[in-house]
Coordinates of C-alpha atoms in Angstrom, one line a residue:
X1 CA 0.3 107.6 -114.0
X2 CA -3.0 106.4 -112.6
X3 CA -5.1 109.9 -112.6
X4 CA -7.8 108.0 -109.8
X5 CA -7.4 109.2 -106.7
X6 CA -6.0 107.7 -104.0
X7 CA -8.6 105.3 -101.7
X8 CA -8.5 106.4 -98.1
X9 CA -8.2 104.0 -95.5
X10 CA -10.9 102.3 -93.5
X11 CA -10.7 102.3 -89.8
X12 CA -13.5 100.0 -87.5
X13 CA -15.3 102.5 -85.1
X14 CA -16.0 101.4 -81.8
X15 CA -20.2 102.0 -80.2
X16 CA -20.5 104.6 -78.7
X17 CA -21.9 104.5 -74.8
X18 CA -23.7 107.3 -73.5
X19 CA -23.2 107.2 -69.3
X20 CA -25.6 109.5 -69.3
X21 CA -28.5 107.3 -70.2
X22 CA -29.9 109.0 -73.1
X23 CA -30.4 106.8 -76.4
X24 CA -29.3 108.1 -79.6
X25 CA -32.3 109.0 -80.5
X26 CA -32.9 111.9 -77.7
X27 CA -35.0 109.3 -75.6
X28 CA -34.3 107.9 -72.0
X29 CA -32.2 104.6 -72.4
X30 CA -34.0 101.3 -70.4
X31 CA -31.5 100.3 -67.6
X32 CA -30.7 96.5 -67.2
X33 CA -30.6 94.8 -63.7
X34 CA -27.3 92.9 -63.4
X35 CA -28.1 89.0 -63.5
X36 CA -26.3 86.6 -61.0
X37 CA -24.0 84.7 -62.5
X38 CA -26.0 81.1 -61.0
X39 CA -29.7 80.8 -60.3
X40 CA -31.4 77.5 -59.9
X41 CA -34.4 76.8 -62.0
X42 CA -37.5 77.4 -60.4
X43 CA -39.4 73.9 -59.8
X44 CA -42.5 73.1 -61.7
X45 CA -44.1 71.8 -59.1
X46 CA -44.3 73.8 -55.9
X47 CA -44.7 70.8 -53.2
X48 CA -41.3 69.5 -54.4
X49 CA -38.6 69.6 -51.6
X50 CA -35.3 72.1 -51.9
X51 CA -32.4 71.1 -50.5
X52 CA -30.0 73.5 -49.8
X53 CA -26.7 73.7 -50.7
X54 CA -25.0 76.1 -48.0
X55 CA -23.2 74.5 -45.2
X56 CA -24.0 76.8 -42.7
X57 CA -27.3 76.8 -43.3
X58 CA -29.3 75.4 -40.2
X59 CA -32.8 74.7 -42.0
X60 CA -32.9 70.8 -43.9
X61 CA -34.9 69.2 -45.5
X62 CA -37.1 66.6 -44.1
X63 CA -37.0 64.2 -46.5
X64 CA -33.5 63.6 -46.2
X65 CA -33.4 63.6 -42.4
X66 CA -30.5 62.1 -41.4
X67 CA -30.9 59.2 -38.5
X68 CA -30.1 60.2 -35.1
X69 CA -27.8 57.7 -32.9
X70 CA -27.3 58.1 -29.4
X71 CA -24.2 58.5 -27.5
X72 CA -22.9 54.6 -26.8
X73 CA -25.5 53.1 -28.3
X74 CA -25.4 50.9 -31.5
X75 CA -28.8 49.6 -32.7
X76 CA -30.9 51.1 -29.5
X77 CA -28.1 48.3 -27.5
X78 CA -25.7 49.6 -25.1
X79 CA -22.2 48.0 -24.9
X80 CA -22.7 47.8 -21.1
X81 CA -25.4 45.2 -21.6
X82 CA -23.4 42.9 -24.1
X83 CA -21.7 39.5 -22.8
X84 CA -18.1 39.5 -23.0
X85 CA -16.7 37.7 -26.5
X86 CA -15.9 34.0 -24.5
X87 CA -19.1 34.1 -22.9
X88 CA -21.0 34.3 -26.4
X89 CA -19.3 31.7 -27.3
X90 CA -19.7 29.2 -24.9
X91 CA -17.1 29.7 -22.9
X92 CA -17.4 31.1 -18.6
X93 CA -14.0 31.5 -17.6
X94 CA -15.0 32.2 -14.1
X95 CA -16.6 28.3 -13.9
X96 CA -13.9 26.9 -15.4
X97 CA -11.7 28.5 -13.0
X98 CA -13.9 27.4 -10.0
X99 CA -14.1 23.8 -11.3
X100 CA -10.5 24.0 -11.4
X101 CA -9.7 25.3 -8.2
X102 CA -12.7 22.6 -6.9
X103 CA -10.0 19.5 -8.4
X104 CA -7.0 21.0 -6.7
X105 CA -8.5 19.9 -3.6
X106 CA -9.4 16.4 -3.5
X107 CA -10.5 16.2 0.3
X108 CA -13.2 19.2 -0.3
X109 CA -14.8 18.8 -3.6
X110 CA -18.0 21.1 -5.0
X111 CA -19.8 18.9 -7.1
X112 CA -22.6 22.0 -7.2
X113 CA -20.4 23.5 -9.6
X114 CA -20.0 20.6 -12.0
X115 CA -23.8 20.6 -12.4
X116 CA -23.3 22.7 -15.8
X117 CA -21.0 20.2 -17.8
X118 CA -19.2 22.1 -20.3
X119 CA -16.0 21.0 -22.7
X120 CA -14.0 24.0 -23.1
X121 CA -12.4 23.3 -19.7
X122 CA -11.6 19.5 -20.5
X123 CA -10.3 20.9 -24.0
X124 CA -7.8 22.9 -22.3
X125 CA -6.1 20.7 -20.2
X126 CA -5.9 18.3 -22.7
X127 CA -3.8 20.6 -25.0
X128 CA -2.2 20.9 -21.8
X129 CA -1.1 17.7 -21.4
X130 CA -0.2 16.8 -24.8
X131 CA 2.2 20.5 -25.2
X132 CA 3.9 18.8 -21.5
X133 CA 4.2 15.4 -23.2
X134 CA 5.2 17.2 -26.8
X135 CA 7.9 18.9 -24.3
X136 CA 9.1 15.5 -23.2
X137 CA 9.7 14.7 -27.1
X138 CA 6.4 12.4 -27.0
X139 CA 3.8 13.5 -29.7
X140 CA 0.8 12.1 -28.3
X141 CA -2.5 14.8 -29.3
X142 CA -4.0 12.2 -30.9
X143 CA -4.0 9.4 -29.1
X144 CA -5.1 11.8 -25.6
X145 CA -7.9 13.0 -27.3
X146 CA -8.9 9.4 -28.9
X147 CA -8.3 8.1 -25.4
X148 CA -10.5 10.6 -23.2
X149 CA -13.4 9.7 -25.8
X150 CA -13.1 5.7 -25.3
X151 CA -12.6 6.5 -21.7
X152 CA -16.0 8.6 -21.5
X153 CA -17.9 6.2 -23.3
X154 CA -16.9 3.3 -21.4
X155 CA -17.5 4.9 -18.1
X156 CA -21.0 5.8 -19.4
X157 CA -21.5 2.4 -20.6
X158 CA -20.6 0.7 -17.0
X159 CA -22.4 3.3 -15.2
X160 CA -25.7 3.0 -16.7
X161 CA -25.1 -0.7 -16.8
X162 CA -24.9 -0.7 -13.0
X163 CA -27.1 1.6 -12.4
X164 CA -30.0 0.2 -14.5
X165 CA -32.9 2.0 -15.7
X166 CA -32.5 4.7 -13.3
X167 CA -29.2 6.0 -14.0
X168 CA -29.6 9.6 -15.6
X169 CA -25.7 9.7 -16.5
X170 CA -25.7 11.1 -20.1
X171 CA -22.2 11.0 -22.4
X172 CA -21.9 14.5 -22.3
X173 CA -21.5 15.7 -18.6
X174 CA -19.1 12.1 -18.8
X175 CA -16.9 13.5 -20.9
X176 CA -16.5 16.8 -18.7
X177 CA -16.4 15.4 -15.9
X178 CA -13.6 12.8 -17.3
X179 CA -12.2 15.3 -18.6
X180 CA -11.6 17.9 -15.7
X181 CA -10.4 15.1 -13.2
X182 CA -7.4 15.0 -15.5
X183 CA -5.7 17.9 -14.2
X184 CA -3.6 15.9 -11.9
X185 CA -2.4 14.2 -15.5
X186 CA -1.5 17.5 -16.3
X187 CA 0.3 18.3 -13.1
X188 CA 2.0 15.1 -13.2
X189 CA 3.4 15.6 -16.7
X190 CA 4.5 18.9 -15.8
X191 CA 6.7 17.2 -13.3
X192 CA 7.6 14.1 -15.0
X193 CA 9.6 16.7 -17.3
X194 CA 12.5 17.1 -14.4
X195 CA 12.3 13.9 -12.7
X196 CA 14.6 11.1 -13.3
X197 CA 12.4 8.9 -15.8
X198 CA 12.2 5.2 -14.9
X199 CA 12.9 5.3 -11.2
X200 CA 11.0 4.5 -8.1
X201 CA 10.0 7.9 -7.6
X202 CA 8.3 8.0 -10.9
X203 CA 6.1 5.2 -10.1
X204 CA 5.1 6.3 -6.9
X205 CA 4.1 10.0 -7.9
X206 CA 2.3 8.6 -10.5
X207 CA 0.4 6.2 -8.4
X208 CA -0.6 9.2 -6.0
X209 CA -1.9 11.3 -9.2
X210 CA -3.7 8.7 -10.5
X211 CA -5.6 7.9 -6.6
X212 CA -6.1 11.9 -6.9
X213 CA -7.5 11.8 -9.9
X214 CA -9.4 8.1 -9.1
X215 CA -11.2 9.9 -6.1
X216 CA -12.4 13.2 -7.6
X217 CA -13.7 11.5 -10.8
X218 CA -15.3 8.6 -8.6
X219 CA -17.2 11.1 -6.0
X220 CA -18.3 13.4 -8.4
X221 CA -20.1 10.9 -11.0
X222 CA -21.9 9.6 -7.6
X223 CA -22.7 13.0 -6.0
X224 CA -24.7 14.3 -9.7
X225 CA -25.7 10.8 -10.8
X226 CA -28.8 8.7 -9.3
X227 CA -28.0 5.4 -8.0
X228 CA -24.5 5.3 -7.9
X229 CA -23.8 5.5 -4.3
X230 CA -24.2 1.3 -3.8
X231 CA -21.4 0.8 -6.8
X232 CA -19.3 3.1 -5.5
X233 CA -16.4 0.8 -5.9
X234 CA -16.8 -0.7 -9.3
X235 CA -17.2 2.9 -10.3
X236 CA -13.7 3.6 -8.9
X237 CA -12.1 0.5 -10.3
X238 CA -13.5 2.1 -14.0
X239 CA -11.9 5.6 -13.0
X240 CA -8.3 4.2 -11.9
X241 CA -7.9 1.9 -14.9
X242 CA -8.8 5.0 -17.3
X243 CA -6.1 7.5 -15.3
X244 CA -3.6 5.0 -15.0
X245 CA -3.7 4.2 -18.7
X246 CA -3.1 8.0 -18.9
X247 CA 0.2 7.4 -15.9
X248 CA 1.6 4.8 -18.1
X249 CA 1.3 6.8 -21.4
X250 CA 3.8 9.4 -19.1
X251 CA 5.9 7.4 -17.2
X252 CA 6.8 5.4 -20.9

């Protein structure tokens, strides 16, 4: 047998913590102030902003000011003050709807309100005549549209021709005007759709559409043009052989 004695066993001893505050040594023990668990470093330089990172707090900083809009108001513009969409675009429903209302009556026609010659009225009714015609089984966009611009520009060309060098009719308004005097194309296509096609009626409606649309087109190119009055009538025989090319293409 071994005669050593046995080894005794080694067992880790924990610190021991004196609550009282007294070292091991006999001398008061230094307390430590508790440390938050975040602090944000201190800036170096003191004129650098803070910003804080509370919600509630009320107090910002002024270089990040946010900007400041007031109530209906984009830009410093209020919506009250902006055009409506058609407007900006070049398009017054409310003339085009007086113009209109102007042509429905031949006997009583406003040539004040054709001063401003715009296209967007013209436009309409010819997509309105070529959808009647499309209706009839006729697909004739193109040729309207072609036509109304060989129409315009040979009514400008006789009118300044007659007129000389004082006739202030410019292609434009010739086109407007040409082209608002054929609502009673439109009308007449409209009801070309239920009457009998081919009969005497036909050609008699269409010859009262085209003196409608003859007479409007004829005092309104005199009333806003200079020296048109005295060729009154060769100005009407150019009007009735453009609207009655426009008859034929619905009676056929």
């Amino acid at each position: 047998m071994d005669p050593r004695p046995p080894m005794a066993k080694e067992f880790t001893v924990p610190p021991v913590v004196f609550p009282s505050g007294v070292s091991p040594g006999g001398g008061p023990q230094p307390r430590r102030l508790p440390s938050a668990p975040f602090q944000p470093l201190r800036p170096t330089n003191a004129n650098l902003p803070f910003m804080s990172f509370d919600v509630n707090s009320a107090a910002a900083s002024t270089s990040f000011s946010a900007p400041v809009f007031a109530s209906g108001t984009i830009g410093g513009g209020c919506f009250d003050d902006e055009l409506p969409l058609l407007e900006e675009l070049g398009i017054n429903t409310r003339q085009i709807w007086r113009k209109t209302a102007s042509i429905l009556n031949p006997l009583r026609v406003n040539p004040d309100l054709h001063e401003d010659a715009d296209l967007s009225g013209p436009f309409i009714f010819l997509m309105a005549f070529g959808l009647f015609q499309l209706l009839a089984g006729k697909l004739h966009f193109g040729i309207i549209l072609g036509w109304v611009t060989v129409a315009a520009l040979f009514l400008y060309v006789v009118f300044n021709m007659l007129a000389g060098r004082n006739g202030n009719l410019d292609l434009y308004r010739c086109l407007s005007l040409v082209g608002y005097c054929m609502l009673p194309m439109v009308i007449f296509s409209a009801i070309a759709l239920f009457a009998p096609q081919g009969g005497v009626a036909m050609f008699g409606m269409g010859a009262v559409f085209v003196f409608w649309s003859t007479r409007v087109c004829t005092r309104l190119l005199v009333e806003l043009a200079h020296c048109g009055e005295e060729h009154r009538g060769l100005i009407a025989y150019a009007c009735w052989l453009i609207y009655m090319l426009f008859s034929l293409l619905i009676i056929f």
